[in-house]
Each structure stands twice: as C-alpha cells, then as structure tokens.
Tab-separated table of C-alpha atoms and ligand atoms in Angstrom:
chain	number	residue	atom	x	y	z
A	1	UNK	CA	-13.982	8.363	-6.023
A	2	UNK	CA	-9.977	8.567	-6.039
A	3	UNK	CA	-7.046	7.558	-4.020
A	4	UNK	CA	-4.321	10.020	-3.528
A	5	UNK	CA	-1.048	8.398	-2.361
A	6	UNK	CA	1.825	10.731	-1.338
A	7	UNK	CA	5.215	9.623	-0.115
A	8	UNK	CA	6.441	12.461	1.993
A	9	UNK	CA	9.454	13.173	4.616
A	10	UNK	CA	8.540	12.396	8.130
A	11	UNK	CA	9.009	15.841	9.602
A	12	UNK	CA	6.289	17.124	7.001
A	13	UNK	CA	3.571	14.716	8.279
A	14	UNK	CA	2.138	16.826	11.018
A	15	UNK	CA	1.717	19.842	8.738
A	16	UNK	CA	0.229	18.052	5.625
A	17	UNK	CA	-2.164	16.299	8.115
A	18	UNK	CA	-3.606	19.458	9.569
A	19	UNK	CA	-3.986	21.139	6.348
A	20	UNK	CA	-5.690	18.287	4.933
A	21	UNK	CA	-7.913	17.951	7.954
A	22	UNK	CA	-9.053	21.782	7.701
A	23	UNK	CA	-9.970	21.559	4.214
A	24	UNK	CA	-12.334	18.707	5.069
A	25	UNK	CA	-10.355	15.714	4.433
A	26	UNK	CA	-12.088	13.194	6.664
A	27	UNK	CA	-9.618	10.280	6.989
A	28	UNK	CA	-6.376	8.983	6.203
A	29	UNK	CA	-3.981	5.964	6.402
A	30	UNK	CA	-0.066	6.186	6.938
A	31	UNK	CA	2.383	3.596	6.579
A	32	UNK	CA	6.097	3.748	7.066
A	33	UNK	CA	8.057	3.227	3.960
A	34	UNK	CA	11.483	3.227	2.139
A	35	UNK	CA	12.274	4.266	-1.060
A	36	UNK	CA	14.549	6.704	-3.538
A	37	UNK	CA	13.677	8.562	-6.500
A	38	UNK	CA	16.036	9.703	-9.513
A	39	UNK	CA	19.130	10.512	-7.411
A	40	UNK	CA	19.589	6.801	-6.546
A	41	UNK	CA	23.339	6.199	-5.794
A	42	UNK	CA	23.623	9.520	-4.297
A	43	UNK	CA	23.144	9.793	-0.622
A	44	UNK	CA	20.265	11.882	1.189
A	45	UNK	CA	20.221	12.921	4.492
A	46	UNK	CA	17.306	11.471	6.940
A	47	UNK	CA	17.550	13.083	10.682
A	48	UNK	CA	20.936	14.138	10.180
A	49	UNK	CA	22.468	10.804	9.251
A	50	UNK	CA	23.793	10.207	5.958
A	51	UNK	CA	22.395	7.256	3.945
A	52	UNK	CA	24.998	5.667	1.647
A	53	UNK	CA	22.299	3.023	0.732
A	54	UNK	CA	19.682	4.214	-1.420
A	55	UNK	CA	16.508	3.274	0.587
A	56	UNK	CA	15.589	6.279	2.711
A	57	UNK	CA	12.806	6.431	5.047
A	58	UNK	CA	9.626	8.218	4.208
A	59	UNK	CA	6.188	8.256	5.105
A	60	UNK	CA	3.140	7.109	2.718
A	61	UNK	CA	0.133	8.959	3.238
A	62	UNK	CA	-3.157	7.660	1.494
A	63	UNK	CA	-6.314	9.871	1.255
A	64	UNK	CA	-9.505	8.355	-0.603
A	65	UNK	CA	-11.411	11.559	-1.559
A	66	UNK	CA	-14.397	12.411	-3.896
A	67	UNK	CA	-13.290	13.519	-7.539
A	68	UNK	CA	-14.239	16.863	-6.835
A	69	UNK	CA	-11.523	17.472	-4.088
A	70	UNK	CA	-8.642	15.658	-6.118
A	71	UNK	CA	-7.054	19.051	-7.130
A	72	UNK	CA	-7.206	20.684	-3.800
A	73	UNK	CA	-5.745	17.847	-2.034
A	74	UNK	CA	-2.726	17.774	-4.436
A	75	UNK	CA	-2.405	21.483	-4.093
A	76	UNK	CA	-2.291	21.426	-0.499
A	77	UNK	CA	0.122	18.317	-0.341
A	78	UNK	CA	2.433	20.041	-2.550
A	79	UNK	CA	2.209	23.173	-0.381
A	80	UNK	CA	2.760	21.754	2.833
A	81	UNK	CA	5.404	18.933	2.094
A	82	UNK	CA	7.638	21.022	-0.239
A	83	UNK	CA	11.064	21.925	0.979
A	84	UNK	CA	12.501	22.738	-2.507
A	85	UNK	CA	15.317	20.132	-1.873
A	86	UNK	CA	15.517	17.023	-4.126
A	87	UNK	CA	13.751	13.863	-2.008
A	88	UNK	CA	10.597	16.071	-1.171
A	89	UNK	CA	8.638	13.370	-2.625
A	90	UNK	CA	5.950	11.901	-5.241
A	91	UNK	CA	1.973	12.019	-5.388
A	92	UNK	CA	0.208	9.106	-7.267
A	93	UNK	CA	-3.315	9.558	-8.067
A	94	UNK	CA	-5.366	6.440	-9.024
A	95	UNK	CA	-9.265	5.655	-9.496
A	96	UNK	CA	-11.083	3.741	-6.845
A	97	UNK	CA	-14.174	2.006	-7.709
A	98	UNK	CA	-16.117	1.970	-4.523
A	99	UNK	CA	-15.791	2.651	-0.680
A	100	UNK	CA	-17.522	0.875	2.125
A	101	UNK	CA	-17.619	1.804	5.917
A	102	UNK	CA	-17.370	-1.137	8.022
A	103	UNK	CA	-19.527	0.002	10.762
A	104	UNK	CA	-22.587	0.914	8.949
A	105	UNK	CA	-22.321	-0.568	5.380
A	106	UNK	CA	-22.478	2.669	3.576
A	107	UNK	CA	-21.046	2.959	0.299
A	108	UNK	CA	-19.580	5.418	-2.312
A	109	UNK	CA	-19.435	9.019	-1.242
A	110	UNK	CA	-21.514	8.415	1.758
A	111	UNK	CA	-18.712	6.300	3.166
A	112	UNK	CA	-15.659	8.889	2.569
B	1	UNK	CA	-9.529	-8.629	-11.628
B	2	UNK	CA	-9.846	-6.284	-8.529
B	3	UNK	CA	-8.120	-5.516	-5.210
B	4	UNK	CA	-10.080	-4.951	-2.066
B	5	UNK	CA	-7.994	-3.112	0.684
B	6	UNK	CA	-9.651	-3.222	3.987
B	7	UNK	CA	-8.388	-1.167	7.020
B	8	UNK	CA	-9.512	-3.042	10.135
B	9	UNK	CA	-8.971	-3.545	13.711
B	10	UNK	CA	-6.125	-5.737	14.977
B	11	UNK	CA	-7.970	-7.977	17.177
B	12	UNK	CA	-10.223	-8.785	14.281
B	13	UNK	CA	-7.784	-9.781	11.705
B	14	UNK	CA	-7.995	-13.597	12.654
B	15	UNK	CA	-11.908	-13.783	12.298
B	16	UNK	CA	-11.464	-12.155	8.943
B	17	UNK	CA	-8.486	-14.285	7.680
B	18	UNK	CA	-10.280	-17.459	8.780
B	19	UNK	CA	-13.690	-16.441	7.102
B	20	UNK	CA	-11.959	-15.386	3.711
B	21	UNK	CA	-10.121	-18.549	3.708
B	22	UNK	CA	-12.831	-20.721	4.109
B	23	UNK	CA	-14.675	-19.006	1.076
B	24	UNK	CA	-11.824	-19.850	-1.041
B	25	UNK	CA	-9.672	-16.716	-0.941
B	26	UNK	CA	-6.206	-18.042	-1.908
B	27	UNK	CA	-3.861	-15.260	-0.902
B	28	UNK	CA	-3.594	-12.159	1.202
B	29	UNK	CA	-1.158	-9.501	2.353
B	30	UNK	CA	-1.237	-7.408	5.476
B	31	UNK	CA	0.385	-4.354	6.472
B	32	UNK	CA	0.759	-2.329	9.546
B	33	UNK	CA	-0.651	1.126	9.241
B	34	UNK	CA	-2.008	3.818	11.284
B	35	UNK	CA	-4.769	6.263	10.432
B	36	UNK	CA	-7.835	8.174	11.710
B	37	UNK	CA	-11.462	8.572	9.852
B	38	UNK	CA	-14.256	11.117	10.813
B	39	UNK	CA	-13.921	11.512	14.649
B	40	UNK	CA	-10.342	12.727	14.267
B	41	UNK	CA	-9.517	15.016	17.200
B	42	UNK	CA	-11.748	12.698	19.244
B	43	UNK	CA	-10.020	9.962	21.119
B	44	UNK	CA	-10.048	6.294	20.320
B	45	UNK	CA	-8.917	3.489	22.327
B	46	UNK	CA	-6.370	1.060	21.094
B	47	UNK	CA	-5.766	-2.140	23.392
B	48	UNK	CA	-6.672	-0.387	26.732
B	49	UNK	CA	-4.529	2.710	25.853
B	50	UNK	CA	-6.494	6.269	24.730
B	51	UNK	CA	-4.794	8.010	21.900
B	52	UNK	CA	-5.120	11.647	22.056
B	53	UNK	CA	-3.299	11.920	18.825
B	54	UNK	CA	-5.489	10.963	16.037
B	55	UNK	CA	-3.615	8.246	14.183
B	56	UNK	CA	-4.605	5.022	15.611
B	57	UNK	CA	-2.952	1.753	14.677
B	58	UNK	CA	-4.773	-0.676	12.439
B	59	UNK	CA	-4.235	-3.417	10.128
B	60	UNK	CA	-4.309	-3.120	6.125
B	61	UNK	CA	-5.733	-6.244	4.493
B	62	UNK	CA	-4.996	-6.591	0.888
B	63	UNK	CA	-6.714	-8.971	-1.151
B	64	UNK	CA	-6.681	-9.500	-4.959
B	65	UNK	CA	-9.653	-11.537	-6.223
B	66	UNK	CA	-11.522	-12.344	-9.469
B	67	UNK	CA	-14.494	-10.029	-10.008
B	68	UNK	CA	-16.939	-12.694	-9.303
B	69	UNK	CA	-15.862	-12.850	-5.497
B	70	UNK	CA	-16.202	-8.962	-4.989
B	71	UNK	CA	-19.408	-9.048	-3.585
B	72	UNK	CA	-18.871	-11.812	-1.213
B	73	UNK	CA	-15.345	-10.847	-0.127
B	74	UNK	CA	-17.105	-7.392	0.870
B	75	UNK	CA	-19.521	-9.038	2.744
B	76	UNK	CA	-17.613	-11.387	4.533
B	77	UNK	CA	-15.309	-8.485	5.817
B	78	UNK	CA	-18.351	-6.317	7.069
B	79	UNK	CA	-19.696	-9.284	8.782
B	80	UNK	CA	-16.261	-10.589	10.647
B	81	UNK	CA	-14.685	-7.138	11.017
B	82	UNK	CA	-17.559	-5.327	12.406
B	83	UNK	CA	-18.364	-4.544	16.122
B	84	UNK	CA	-20.579	-1.329	15.535
B	85	UNK	CA	-18.499	0.795	17.403
B	86	UNK	CA	-16.652	4.081	15.597
B	87	UNK	CA	-13.485	2.963	14.261
B	88	UNK	CA	-14.368	-0.234	12.353
B	89	UNK	CA	-12.533	0.358	9.343
B	90	UNK	CA	-13.118	0.947	5.650
B	91	UNK	CA	-12.914	-1.040	2.441
B	92	UNK	CA	-11.442	0.500	-0.624
B	93	UNK	CA	-12.065	-1.530	-4.042
B	94	UNK	CA	-9.969	-0.841	-7.095
B	95	UNK	CA	-9.213	-2.378	-10.552
B	96	UNK	CA	-6.397	-4.622	-10.956
B	97	UNK	CA	-5.268	-4.889	-14.823
B	98	UNK	CA	-2.919	-7.907	-13.961
B	99	UNK	CA	-1.612	-10.491	-11.678
B	100	UNK	CA	1.371	-12.389	-12.273
B	101	UNK	CA	2.788	-15.551	-10.312
B	102	UNK	CA	6.395	-15.226	-9.866
B	103	UNK	CA	7.444	-19.096	-9.560
B	104	UNK	CA	5.474	-19.851	-12.861
B	105	UNK	CA	4.928	-16.799	-15.040
B	106	UNK	CA	1.109	-17.394	-14.653
B	107	UNK	CA	-1.021	-14.440	-15.566
B	108	UNK	CA	-4.672	-13.383	-15.162
B	109	UNK	CA	-6.913	-15.675	-13.332
B	110	UNK	CA	-4.377	-18.566	-13.169
B	111	UNK	CA	-2.307	-16.452	-11.194
B	112	UNK	CA	-5.066	-15.488	-8.169
C	1	UNK	CA	1.195	5.517	-16.216
C	2	UNK	CA	1.073	2.252	-14.440
C	3	UNK	CA	1.999	1.095	-10.958
C	4	UNK	CA	3.490	-2.403	-10.384
C	5	UNK	CA	3.599	-3.731	-7.031
C	6	UNK	CA	5.409	-7.099	-6.113
C	7	UNK	CA	5.276	-8.909	-3.271
C	8	UNK	CA	8.841	-10.717	-2.782
C	9	UNK	CA	11.567	-12.647	-0.342
C	10	UNK	CA	13.544	-10.318	1.250
C	11	UNK	CA	16.819	-11.891	0.044
C	12	UNK	CA	15.857	-11.201	-3.431
C	13	UNK	CA	15.280	-7.321	-2.944
C	14	UNK	CA	18.949	-6.308	-3.653
C	15	UNK	CA	19.001	-8.336	-6.868
C	16	UNK	CA	15.528	-7.036	-7.702
C	17	UNK	CA	16.429	-3.492	-6.963
C	18	UNK	CA	20.164	-3.555	-9.021
C	19	UNK	CA	18.184	-4.876	-12.098
C	20	UNK	CA	15.521	-2.408	-12.192
C	21	UNK	CA	17.869	0.397	-11.785
C	22	UNK	CA	20.232	-0.659	-14.600
C	23	UNK	CA	17.140	-1.106	-16.808
C	24	UNK	CA	16.233	2.745	-16.045
C	25	UNK	CA	13.409	2.542	-13.616
C	26	UNK	CA	13.909	5.914	-11.743
C	27	UNK	CA	12.334	5.167	-8.238
C	28	UNK	CA	10.794	2.638	-6.197
C	29	UNK	CA	9.305	2.303	-2.751
C	30	UNK	CA	9.465	-0.616	-0.423
C	31	UNK	CA	7.029	-1.762	2.679
C	32	UNK	CA	7.382	-4.528	5.171
C	33	UNK	CA	4.394	-6.846	4.578
C	34	UNK	CA	3.133	-10.420	5.768
C	35	UNK	CA	1.234	-12.382	3.429
C	36	UNK	CA	0.479	-16.095	2.536
C	37	UNK	CA	-0.519	-17.380	-0.953
C	38	UNK	CA	-2.330	-20.758	-1.804
C	39	UNK	CA	-0.236	-23.007	0.441
C	40	UNK	CA	-2.174	-21.188	3.236
C	41	UNK	CA	-2.123	-23.853	6.483
C	42	UNK	CA	1.078	-25.369	5.254
C	43	UNK	CA	4.247	-23.989	6.710
C	44	UNK	CA	6.761	-21.936	4.757
C	45	UNK	CA	10.070	-21.253	5.803
C	46	UNK	CA	11.518	-17.573	6.378
C	47	UNK	CA	15.316	-17.308	7.381
C	48	UNK	CA	15.761	-20.636	8.744
C	49	UNK	CA	12.588	-20.626	11.179
C	50	UNK	CA	9.413	-22.486	10.204
C	51	UNK	CA	6.182	-20.466	10.553
C	52	UNK	CA	3.346	-22.832	11.835
C	53	UNK	CA	1.126	-19.404	11.387
C	54	UNK	CA	0.361	-18.665	7.742
C	55	UNK	CA	1.482	-15.206	7.539
C	56	UNK	CA	4.731	-14.711	6.270
C	57	UNK	CA	7.030	-11.797	6.175
C	58	UNK	CA	7.646	-10.431	2.669
C	59	UNK	CA	8.666	-6.951	1.192
C	60	UNK	CA	6.201	-4.989	-1.093
C	61	UNK	CA	7.999	-3.224	-3.829
C	62	UNK	CA	6.191	-0.627	-5.678
C	63	UNK	CA	7.384	1.019	-9.072
C	64	UNK	CA	5.706	3.604	-10.751
C	65	UNK	CA	6.594	3.415	-14.793
C	66	UNK	CA	5.284	4.699	-17.949
C	67	UNK	CA	3.180	2.409	-20.050
C	68	UNK	CA	6.015	1.021	-22.313
C	69	UNK	CA	8.241	-0.191	-19.550
C	70	UNK	CA	5.254	-2.308	-18.150
C	71	UNK	CA	6.405	-5.707	-19.802
C	72	UNK	CA	10.234	-5.001	-19.270
C	73	UNK	CA	9.887	-4.478	-15.480
C	74	UNK	CA	7.806	-7.489	-15.094
C	75	UNK	CA	10.154	-9.635	-16.795
C	76	UNK	CA	12.841	-8.351	-14.863
C	77	UNK	CA	11.005	-8.823	-11.380
C	78	UNK	CA	10.139	-12.540	-12.612
C	79	UNK	CA	13.929	-13.230	-13.814
C	80	UNK	CA	15.292	-11.845	-10.665
C	81	UNK	CA	12.888	-12.586	-7.992
C	82	UNK	CA	12.453	-16.157	-8.896
C	83	UNK	CA	13.756	-19.319	-6.862
C	84	UNK	CA	11.374	-21.765	-8.397
C	85	UNK	CA	10.279	-22.862	-4.923
C	86	UNK	CA	6.508	-21.778	-3.751
C	87	UNK	CA	6.341	-18.440	-2.042
C	88	UNK	CA	8.295	-16.445	-4.988
C	89	UNK	CA	5.540	-13.921	-4.733
C	90	UNK	CA	3.234	-11.967	-7.069
C	91	UNK	CA	3.208	-9.138	-8.973
C	92	UNK	CA	0.206	-6.847	-9.302
C	93	UNK	CA	-0.456	-4.298	-12.139
C	94	UNK	CA	-2.723	-1.161	-11.926
C	95	UNK	CA	-3.464	1.926	-13.658
C	96	UNK	CA	-2.127	5.457	-12.384
C	97	UNK	CA	-4.068	8.379	-13.399
C	98	UNK	CA	-1.116	10.954	-12.593
C	99	UNK	CA	2.031	11.168	-10.883
C	100	UNK	CA	3.517	14.638	-9.375
C	101	UNK	CA	6.839	15.416	-8.333
C	102	UNK	CA	6.377	17.560	-5.044
C	103	UNK	CA	9.558	19.386	-5.314
C	104	UNK	CA	8.673	20.598	-8.926
C	105	UNK	CA	5.073	20.344	-9.421
C	106	UNK	CA	5.796	18.448	-12.532
C	107	UNK	CA	2.920	15.948	-13.760
C	108	UNK	CA	2.448	13.260	-15.732
C	109	UNK	CA	5.470	11.195	-17.558
C	110	UNK	CA	8.006	14.239	-16.519
C	111	UNK	CA	7.403	13.266	-12.769
C	112	UNK	CA	8.341	9.505	-13.072
D	1	ATP	N1	8.748	5.939	-9.845
D	1	ATP	C1	8.384	5.529	-8.365
D	1	ATP	N2	7.846	4.353	-8.169
D	1	ATP	C2	7.539	4.264	-6.901
D	1	ATP	N3	7.952	5.311	-5.919
D	1	ATP	C3	8.610	6.181	-6.319
D	1	ATP	C4	8.943	6.538	-7.510
D	1	ATP	N4	9.732	7.787	-7.516
D	1	ATP	C5	9.951	8.161	-6.265
D	1	ATP	N5	9.201	7.313	-5.473
D	1	ATP	C6	8.888	7.401	-3.989
D	1	ATP	O1	9.037	8.782	-3.693
D	1	ATP	C7	9.790	9.130	-2.894
D	1	ATP	C8	10.603	10.245	-2.959
D	1	ATP	O2	11.230	10.549	-4.344
D	1	ATP	P1	11.881	11.856	-4.938
D	1	ATP	O3	11.081	13.077	-4.063
D	1	ATP	O4	13.243	11.843	-4.576
D	1	ATP	O5	11.632	11.898	-6.563
D	1	ATP	P2	12.557	12.356	-7.515
D	1	ATP	O6	11.830	11.784	-8.827
D	1	ATP	O7	13.717	11.789	-7.328
D	1	ATP	O8	12.465	13.818	-7.199
D	1	ATP	P3	13.584	14.964	-6.691
D	1	ATP	O9	14.247	15.128	-8.071
D	1	ATP	O10	12.844	15.925	-6.374
D	1	ATP	O11	14.531	14.173	-5.789
D	1	ATP	C9	11.279	7.889	-2.825
D	1	ATP	O12	11.834	7.734	-1.769
D	1	ATP	C10	10.231	6.474	-3.303
D	1	ATP	O13	9.648	6.398	-2.129
D	2	ATP	N1	-10.916	8.891	3.567
D	2	ATP	C1	-9.897	7.975	3.946
D	2	ATP	N2	-8.757	7.788	3.347
D	2	ATP	C2	-7.939	6.950	3.636
D	2	ATP	N3	-7.859	6.161	4.888
D	2	ATP	C3	-9.156	6.147	5.505
D	2	ATP	C4	-9.967	7.189	5.250
D	2	ATP	N4	-11.052	7.206	6.048
D	2	ATP	C5	-10.551	6.485	7.199
D	2	ATP	N5	-9.431	5.571	6.742
D	2	ATP	C6	-8.965	4.278	7.601
D	2	ATP	O1	-9.723	3.754	7.883
D	2	ATP	C7	-9.547	3.672	9.292
D	2	ATP	C8	-10.788	3.415	10.289
D	2	ATP	O2	-11.576	4.478	9.798
D	2	ATP	P1	-13.010	4.692	10.353
D	2	ATP	O3	-13.606	3.384	10.823
D	2	ATP	O4	-12.853	5.457	11.578
D	2	ATP	O5	-13.743	5.647	9.294
D	2	ATP	P2	-15.041	6.254	9.427
D	2	ATP	O6	-15.548	6.883	8.349
D	2	ATP	O7	-14.553	7.353	10.627
D	2	ATP	O8	-16.108	5.459	10.235
D	2	ATP	P3	-16.794	5.454	11.570
D	2	ATP	O9	-17.826	6.678	11.798
D	2	ATP	O10	-17.555	4.182	11.822
D	2	ATP	O11	-15.530	5.452	12.612
D	2	ATP	C9	-8.597	4.875	9.670
D	2	ATP	O12	-8.119	4.464	11.195
D	2	ATP	C10	-8.092	5.148	8.532
D	2	ATP	O13	-6.534	4.267	8.504
D	3	ATP	N1	-4.438	-13.117	-3.862
D	3	ATP	C1	-3.768	-12.339	-3.250
D	3	ATP	N2	-4.168	-10.919	-2.794
D	3	ATP	C2	-3.147	-10.449	-1.956
D	3	ATP	N3	-1.749	-10.890	-1.431
D	3	ATP	C3	-1.483	-12.113	-2.072
D	3	ATP	C4	-2.589	-13.058	-2.834
D	3	ATP	N4	-1.734	-14.258	-3.488
D	3	ATP	C5	-0.498	-13.909	-3.144
D	3	ATP	N5	-0.376	-12.726	-2.160
D	3	ATP	C6	0.975	-12.148	-1.601
D	3	ATP	O1	1.998	-12.689	-2.309
D	3	ATP	C7	2.951	-13.381	-1.234
D	3	ATP	C8	3.476	-14.549	-2.203
D	3	ATP	O2	2.479	-15.458	-2.621
D	3	ATP	P1	2.837	-16.818	-3.149
D	3	ATP	O3	4.112	-16.470	-4.134
D	3	ATP	O4	2.886	-17.964	-2.045
D	3	ATP	O5	1.432	-16.916	-4.073
D	3	ATP	P2	1.236	-18.536	-4.663
D	3	ATP	O6	-0.096	-18.105	-5.425
D	3	ATP	O7	0.875	-19.366	-3.299
D	3	ATP	O8	1.901	-19.133	-5.393
D	3	ATP	P3	3.199	-20.122	-5.270
D	3	ATP	O9	2.516	-21.667	-5.679
D	3	ATP	O10	4.451	-20.023	-6.200
D	3	ATP	O11	3.650	-20.230	-3.994
D	3	ATP	C9	1.961	-13.506	-0.020
D	3	ATP	O12	2.727	-14.027	1.180
D	3	ATP	C10	1.233	-12.507	0.025
D	3	ATP	O13	1.554	-11.452	0.825
D	4	MG	MG1	14.807	12.215	-5.678
D	5	MG	MG1	-14.078	6.868	12.525
D	6	MG	MG1	2.556	-19.862	-2.481
C-alpha cells in the first residue's frame, strides 16, 4: 500500500479529482497548504495577484492506493495537473504499512 | 516508531483525544482537511447541511507513538470515532524513522 | 530521499525558512495545524492569549531532501526553531520512495 501526495495548483484540483475517480481511485483527502519550490525569491502568480513573498497557496492531495495503481495514479496526476509553467507542483510517494476503515474495522487492501 | 493518521468526523475529535490521552499518548497534531471515500458522487451530511459536492470537511489526527502502542491506539480510534454510518473515516499507518524534540534535541523514543 | 516534518511556533517560521534556504533546501510546504505535546492539560501561551484548551496553533513545515542533507536540515531546524521553553516543537523523519516534478516529469533526486 502506498500514499501519493501531490502539491498542485487550486484550479487543477477538479480535473485531477475527476480523472482519478474515473480510473477507480476510491478516496482522497485535500489540505490547504502554502509552499515554494526552486524559484524561491522569484515571484509567482496566484489568481492574478503577484506574490512577492515566497509562500504561494497550493492544494495538497493525498491518495492511498494499492501498489499496483502507483504508476497509473502518478501518470494521471502529471497529465491533468501540468500546465508547463514553473510551479506546477510535486508528487511525493511513500510506503503505507496499513489502512483501516473505521466503520467496519477492515484492514489492508479491503480498506482502500 | 510509527505515525498513525486518522481522518475522522469533527464531532468525534474530543472523544478520540480524551481516550488517547487517557491511555498515555503524549502528543498529537490535527489539521482541517476535506475528502471523500467510496461513496463519491453520493451526498453525505455535515452539520445538518447536505453536500452535493463530494469533498466533505473532516479532521486529520496525527499521532507518533512507539511500535508497542500501534494496536491499542488503532483500537481506541476505531472504538471512539465509530458511528456505524458511512463516512466514519480511515486510519493510515506508516513508519517513522526518527523523532526529535526541538527544545532538548532528544531523539528516538525519548522524544515521543 | 527523506521527508522531514517539523511542527514549530509561527513566529519562528521566517527564521527557519531563511536558514534552510541559505543551506540549499530547494522547496518546502507549510500547513496550519493545532496540537499538543506532553504538557496537555497545562496551559500554553499563543500570541499573548492563554489557551485553556489543549490544542495550540502551530505550523507544520515539510521538506523533502536527499538522504545526505538529513542531519544538516535537522540541526538547522533545531537551532533556529528553539526558544528553550516547552512547546518548541517536534521533528519527524520518514522515508520517501520517490519524488516527481509535475512540470517536467523528472523523478528521484533530479526532482528535489
Ligand atoms: N523539496 C520540497 N519539499 C517539500 N515541498 C516541496 C518541495 N519542493 C516543492 N514543494 C512543494 O511543491 C510546490 C510546487 O513546487 P514547484 O512546482 O515550484 O517545484 P519546483 O521544483 O520549483 O518545479 P518547477 O521548476 O516546475 O517550478 C511548492 O509550492 C511546495 O509546496
Ligand atoms: N483512499 C484514500 N486516500 C486518501 N484519503 C482517503 C481515502 N479513503 C478515504 N479517505 C479519507 O477518509 C475520509 C473518510 O472516508 P470514508 O470513511 O468515507 O471511507 P470509505 O472507505 O468510503 O468508508 P465507508 O464505506 O465507511 O464510508 C474521506 O473523507 C477522505 O478524507
Ligand atoms: N507524539 C506526537 N504525535 C504527533 N504530534 C506531536 C506529538 N508530540 C508533539 N506533537 C506536535 O508537536 C507540537 C509541539 O509539541 P511540544 O514541543 O510541546 O512537544 P513536547 O514533547 O511536549 O516537548 P516539550 O517538553 O519541549 O514541550 C504539538 O503541538 C503537536 O502538534
Ligand atoms: Mg518552482
Ligand atoms: Mg465513505
Ligand atoms: Mg510540550
């Protein structure tokens, strides 16, 4: 089981969510975050406003999936979140030891 | 050392926090998140309002504990966060390589 | 590749960010969180207000870096976030399996 975290642009969230849902991803969690990548110090534009400061608002999307979906989920996020401009975001992949569904107590892949 | 992340309902947070504290959990972090599970597309109710959209507000609870507490913490979260209705939430378990207390520089289990 | 998560005080964020940037950290993500450590039940002060409740506002800082930077990043966070008072915060270290830059599709260390 793995966790895929993607930091993306707000206006891409709807597209990413729909594409992931269509390919069978059964759940996700989003958090409002702020961040910067390699162009820190440089300005980036967010909803028409220039940010002189280096923290730019982004959305963090977290998806827990079975190992076999890793590549397709990453590919879908790249394809749908990409604009080609700096600041498109990052994807972080890490291992999950277990998942539990609170309502039923199910664990492992059954809980995804 | 492990990290236990639980996405739960807001109105359950107080009960979960108290139960974990009583069993000796020495710290936790919470974040406001939004998400959906397997019933995406279906509506879920949050504080009396129906959400047509599929992202429902939840609380993410993060607890770092020693390996020996894994099962009891998971059991406590299931027991206190469960209502039996869809949307009760998920628990994700992952490995932590280390923990450091910033005030003292302590590491490992001493820092938990 | 590793992920370093630090829960710190808001007024320390600017110093921590500047110190990390100066030592070559190329990106970071922050989230508004609330939490408590070992003094739960006791009151802690946040911006002049006493919190009777035990959840105190903090900032979560997440930094993905190559293995070789682990110790220097941890040392920098300790040095810049420390006040010596209880509540200075915690650092959690975990493994990252991969990182991907969405704009270019680069993976691994090239994506950091
Ligand atoms: N090393 C990192 N650690 C943690 N978060 C990061 C890191 N790098 C980037 N991020 C997060 O990802 C967001 C988007 O980063 P960004 O797309 O600018 O990355 P980049 O490496 O600068 O790529 P690009 O050259 O395409 O801009 C940042 O706002 C930040 O929240
Ligand atoms: N695969 C997943 N990845 C990331 N977050 C998830 C995932 N599944 C669920 N979540 C998070 O957990 C929250 C609660 O999910 P939920 O309890 O509805 O799960 P479920 O599998 O649909 O179980 P149930 O059938 O009991 O509703 C979601 O709002 C979302 O934030
Ligand atoms: N075991 C834990 N799991 C998850 N988050 C934690 C844990 N312990 C602390 N935190 C987070 O770190 C923040 C700061 O914790 P704090 O610095 O008070 O730790 P502490 O162990 O009590 O150390 P000190 O004795 O210096 O106060 C908390 O508000 C909480 O968000
Ligand atoms: Mg960038
Ligand atoms: Mg559900
Ligand atoms: Mg404390």
